[in-house]
């Protein structure tokens, strides 16, 4: 586990913040240049958790339309790793918007076990949250999640207390379905397609238990998701940078690598004169370039107006590129200008 993560967990442990790792405890030690940590933090502690995260170099990311999620991002230089903390203050499931509530946050965060520098869920609770996360949030069971659920099921089946507790959880939230018996039968027999067929039934049962609250949460997240462009414009503008260097220094390669990092939500705008490398251009640019190139034998009476028109086209194209950059910036995106007007 990265040192930054260890320091964060040590700090929140000292402050006695009620939290727990929701899933992925088996992935913490895996080397990767991107690491996402899913945490449950009780609502009364989220402000203090945010303060601790910022003290350790994390920045907050906008989460409009993703309630009850809070996102934090940091870069660990020593291991060349981007670390994202995906923190929820309650357990809410559903897609594309989270709206199906389960009243389990207090119970799970208050009943946790220590694993190295952090606290994690008991096996039966991890199975329950991982299963619902894949079924109701993701709409699929990735191979790694299948293996983890199978391992947890085997472990739970050999512990009477854990087995009884998870049976009670399934029977409480999905009554009259014999859900626990059905789920473990399907997983043991590797019938994952049939497991996915439970999605609609499980959604219906969870929705009926808190129909008013779930409806309100659904429309709140849906409205915020629709208003995200406006909210970014008002409260969270993006950043823009300019890459300047001699030809062949690697500007374009660096820009393409930055755009490839989905964490940045980056947009590349080429400002140079090479039309083949252009990301944004006017349809008249190629026409003027071809006309100027073929005007060598023409008289000055034709060449000068043609060059003037080509120059005006070039100015308009640059203004178009700048305007597109401003647009993306107001949407909270990271703008990379490869060259600039004064280059």
XYZ file of C-alpha atoms in Angstrom, residues 1-340:
340
model
C 0.000 0.000 0.000
C 1.299 3.485 -0.913
C 2.795 5.531 1.906
C 0.305 8.337 1.330
C -2.584 5.943 1.918
C -0.948 4.559 5.046
C -0.497 8.096 6.390
C -4.131 8.985 5.652
C -5.489 5.909 7.406
C -3.203 6.422 10.395
C -4.445 10.008 10.716
C -8.142 9.151 10.532
C -7.596 6.285 12.984
C -6.021 8.687 15.482
C -9.011 11.009 15.098
C -11.362 8.046 15.646
C -13.273 8.730 12.457
C -15.878 6.024 11.858
C -15.126 4.508 8.456
C -14.400 1.207 6.748
C -13.125 -0.090 3.426
C -16.093 -1.324 1.405
C -14.277 -3.647 -1.009
C -10.958 -4.352 -2.641
C -8.893 -5.229 0.434
C -7.201 -7.933 -1.664
C -6.188 -5.313 -4.268
C -4.456 -2.829 -1.964
C -1.034 -4.449 -2.354
C -1.260 -4.744 -6.174
C 1.048 -2.352 -8.029
C -0.854 -0.111 -10.423
C -0.485 3.430 -11.721
C -4.160 4.022 -10.880
C -5.727 2.966 -7.625
C -9.325 3.569 -6.525
C -10.276 3.036 -2.889
C -13.961 2.647 -1.948
C -14.712 3.819 1.581
C -17.744 4.233 3.796
C -17.516 7.230 6.155
C -20.427 8.064 8.449
C -22.045 11.466 7.686
C -21.039 13.016 11.018
C -17.366 12.473 10.171
C -17.204 13.449 6.497
C -16.067 17.051 7.128
C -13.252 15.884 9.376
C -12.295 13.193 6.870
C -12.168 15.829 4.115
C -9.843 17.993 6.218
C -7.489 15.050 6.857
C -7.464 14.068 3.182
C -6.540 17.613 2.140
C -3.743 17.693 4.710
C -2.246 14.656 2.979
C -2.315 16.158 -0.502
C -5.731 15.072 -1.751
C -7.952 17.469 -3.679
C -11.730 17.241 -3.861
C -13.416 16.525 -7.174
C -16.939 17.642 -8.135
C -19.588 15.035 -7.346
C -22.777 16.706 -8.603
C -25.292 14.044 -9.544
C -23.353 11.320 -7.729
C -24.674 11.681 -4.170
C -23.815 10.287 -1.655
C -20.331 10.024 -3.199
C -17.396 12.314 -2.364
C -14.305 12.081 -4.579
C -10.692 12.799 -3.611
C -7.617 12.594 -5.830
C -3.862 12.638 -5.171
C -0.673 11.739 -7.013
C 1.966 9.585 -5.326
C 5.240 10.571 -6.963
C 7.410 7.815 -5.497
C 5.268 5.050 -6.988
C 3.954 7.056 -9.975
C 0.395 6.325 -8.866
C -2.851 8.268 -9.073
C -4.938 7.552 -5.975
C -8.668 8.193 -5.978
C -10.771 7.904 -2.836
C -14.422 7.207 -3.592
C -16.163 7.927 -0.293
C -19.861 7.337 0.433
C -21.704 8.462 3.551
C -24.529 5.946 3.191
C -25.180 2.804 1.243
C -27.177 3.666 -1.851
C -27.350 1.549 -4.990
C -28.780 1.806 -8.519
C -27.836 2.918 -12.011
C -27.388 5.242 -13.732
C -28.289 7.205 -10.581
C -27.868 6.016 -6.998
C -31.258 5.990 -5.303
C -31.903 2.644 -3.543
C -31.227 3.099 0.168
C -30.098 0.513 2.684
C -29.952 1.504 6.339
C -26.680 -0.293 7.038
C -23.993 2.395 7.257
C -24.056 2.714 11.055
C -24.040 -1.028 11.527
C -21.217 -1.733 9.067
C -18.941 1.184 10.053
C -19.501 0.499 13.741
C -18.838 -3.233 13.393
C -15.565 -3.523 11.503
C -12.251 -5.354 11.686
C -8.683 -4.091 11.549
C -6.544 -4.930 8.522
C -3.025 -3.479 8.732
C -3.427 0.328 8.786
C -7.159 0.452 8.068
C -10.528 -0.968 9.028
C -12.509 -3.150 6.673
C -15.817 -5.001 6.621
C -16.465 -8.429 8.026
C -16.580 -11.116 5.294
C -20.378 -11.457 5.337
C -20.824 -7.687 5.056
C -18.241 -7.430 2.277
C -20.025 -10.171 0.351
C -23.364 -8.392 0.698
C -22.047 -4.981 -0.421
C -19.896 -6.406 -3.232
C -22.768 -8.486 -4.549
C -25.204 -5.543 -4.620
C -22.536 -3.230 -6.068
C -21.981 -5.539 -9.039
C -25.651 -6.396 -9.504
C -27.263 -2.973 -9.045
C -24.477 -0.452 -9.765
C -22.318 -2.092 -12.425
C -24.837 -4.379 -14.073
C -22.190 -7.083 -14.430
C -19.866 -9.311 -12.432
C -16.276 -8.865 -13.605
C -14.030 -11.930 -13.336
C -12.094 -10.484 -10.396
C -15.332 -9.785 -8.527
C -16.623 -13.258 -9.268
C -13.496 -14.815 -7.785
C -13.716 -12.615 -4.705
C -17.389 -13.433 -4.124
C -16.694 -17.147 -4.522
C -13.857 -16.958 -1.991
C -16.022 -15.021 0.465
C -18.909 -17.442 0.046
C -16.656 -20.402 0.798
C -15.310 -18.670 3.904
C -18.765 -17.640 5.125
C -20.180 -21.134 4.592
C -17.617 -22.504 7.072
C -18.583 -20.037 9.810
C -22.025 -20.493 11.382
C -22.221 -16.956 12.761
C -21.276 -15.282 9.480
C -23.587 -17.609 7.540
C -26.542 -16.781 9.794
C -25.882 -13.033 9.627
C -25.748 -12.822 5.851
C -28.874 -14.955 5.637
C -30.641 -12.428 7.873
C -29.451 -9.549 5.667
C -30.830 -11.085 2.484
C -34.082 -12.104 4.159
C -34.541 -8.620 5.675
C -34.084 -6.672 2.451
C -35.441 -9.247 0.025
C -38.191 -11.064 1.914
C -40.353 -13.790 0.369
C -37.686 -14.526 -2.239
C -35.534 -17.088 -0.448
C -32.833 -14.795 -1.784
C -29.857 -16.087 0.161
C -30.458 -19.734 -0.716
C -31.008 -18.829 -4.367
C -27.967 -16.560 -4.629
C -25.502 -18.998 -3.118
C -26.874 -21.833 -5.258
C -26.341 -19.814 -8.444
C -22.827 -18.702 -7.459
C -21.718 -22.172 -6.417
C -22.895 -23.527 -9.769
C -21.329 -20.642 -11.714
C -24.668 -19.446 -13.130
C -23.760 -15.782 -13.334
C -26.185 -15.007 -16.159
C -29.030 -16.136 -13.914
C -27.651 -14.016 -11.082
C -27.947 -10.931 -13.310
C -31.617 -11.768 -13.887
C -32.234 -10.940 -10.212
C -31.489 -7.249 -10.804
C -35.035 -6.042 -11.513
C -36.543 -8.051 -8.666
C -33.978 -6.790 -6.158
C -34.390 -3.171 -7.338
C -38.151 -3.418 -6.920
C -37.876 -4.800 -3.375
C -35.395 -2.120 -2.270
C -37.419 0.681 -3.861
C -40.630 -0.366 -2.115
C -39.012 -0.219 1.325
C -38.281 3.547 1.091
C -40.294 4.621 -1.946
C -40.605 8.342 -1.079
C -36.965 8.726 -0.038
C -35.726 6.737 -3.029
C -37.827 8.754 -5.468
C -36.515 12.037 -4.070
C -32.932 10.824 -4.252
C -33.380 9.640 -7.825
C -34.693 12.949 -9.107
C -32.131 14.941 -7.128
C -29.241 13.078 -8.733
C -30.864 13.184 -12.132
C -31.401 16.958 -11.917
C -27.841 17.599 -10.717
C -26.478 15.427 -13.526
C -28.444 17.501 -16.050
C -27.190 20.742 -14.480
C -23.530 19.680 -14.292
C -22.433 21.889 -17.233
C -24.081 24.921 -15.609
C -22.658 24.073 -12.169
C -19.158 23.746 -13.625
C -19.601 27.114 -15.348
C -20.666 28.793 -12.110
C -18.473 27.094 -9.526
C -15.683 24.930 -10.940
C -13.835 26.171 -14.028
C -11.155 23.988 -15.500
C -7.483 24.758 -16.097
C -5.538 25.416 -19.287
C -1.849 24.976 -20.016
C 0.316 25.728 -23.034
C 3.113 23.431 -24.227
C 5.947 25.421 -25.795
C 9.196 23.880 -27.016
C 11.259 23.508 -30.229
C 10.033 21.116 -32.902
C 10.832 17.519 -32.050
C 11.029 18.167 -28.292
C 8.006 15.946 -27.591
C 5.167 18.438 -27.124
C 2.632 16.401 -29.058
C 3.647 13.135 -27.381
C 3.297 14.679 -23.929
C -0.066 16.203 -24.851
C -1.409 12.877 -26.154
C -0.300 11.090 -22.980
C -2.072 13.676 -20.814
C -5.253 13.336 -22.850
C -5.032 9.573 -22.402
C -5.278 9.976 -18.609
C -9.051 9.879 -18.059
C -8.549 11.359 -14.582
C -7.802 14.755 -16.135
C -10.870 15.011 -18.388
C -8.418 16.687 -20.774
C -8.966 18.169 -24.216
C -6.113 18.764 -26.687
C -6.193 21.817 -28.944
C -3.441 22.085 -31.541
C -2.598 25.735 -32.295
C 0.117 25.212 -34.907
C -0.036 25.593 -38.684
C 0.298 21.910 -39.600
C -3.227 21.168 -40.805
C -2.660 17.398 -40.669
C -2.058 17.666 -36.902
C -4.978 20.037 -36.282
C -7.644 19.013 -33.781
C -9.859 21.978 -34.716
C -9.813 23.747 -38.089
C -12.017 25.684 -40.475
C -13.181 23.889 -43.625
C -11.689 26.731 -45.678
C -8.157 26.238 -44.359
C -7.229 23.418 -46.750
C -8.769 25.336 -49.638
C -6.684 28.445 -48.974
C -3.548 26.385 -48.398
C -3.991 24.659 -51.759
C -4.763 27.918 -53.563
C -1.719 29.715 -52.114
C 0.508 26.765 -52.974
C -0.699 26.711 -56.579
C -0.501 30.483 -57.077
C 3.216 30.587 -57.804
C 2.750 31.423 -61.493
C -0.046 33.902 -60.887
C 0.387 37.666 -60.934
C 0.890 39.711 -57.761
C -2.591 41.144 -58.335
C -4.000 37.671 -57.514
C -1.390 36.414 -55.038
C -1.568 39.321 -52.566
C -5.391 39.219 -52.019
C -5.167 35.431 -51.774
C -2.471 35.610 -49.092
C -4.456 38.287 -47.233
C -7.586 36.119 -47.277
C -5.521 33.137 -46.101
C -4.117 35.224 -43.235
C -7.636 36.309 -42.172
C -8.747 32.676 -42.314
C -5.795 31.775 -40.087
C -6.780 34.440 -37.526
C -10.392 33.258 -37.506
C -9.232 29.666 -37.028
C -7.086 30.627 -34.051
C -9.979 32.511 -32.483
C -12.177 29.469 -33.025
C -9.648 27.283 -31.228
C -9.416 29.710 -28.326
C -13.219 29.886 -28.104
C -13.469 26.085 -28.000
C -10.835 26.063 -25.251
C -12.851 28.593 -23.223
C -15.977 26.482 -23.699
C -14.285 23.326 -22.373
C -12.698 25.280 -19.535
C -16.085 26.519 -18.348
C -17.188 22.876 -18.331
C -14.470 22.071 -15.808
C -12.144 20.324 -18.228
C -8.350 20.435 -18.457
C -7.297 22.190 -21.679
C -3.916 21.479 -23.293
C -2.797 23.899 -25.991
C -0.109 22.362 -28.182
C 1.707 25.581 -29.196
C -0.037 28.951 -28.928
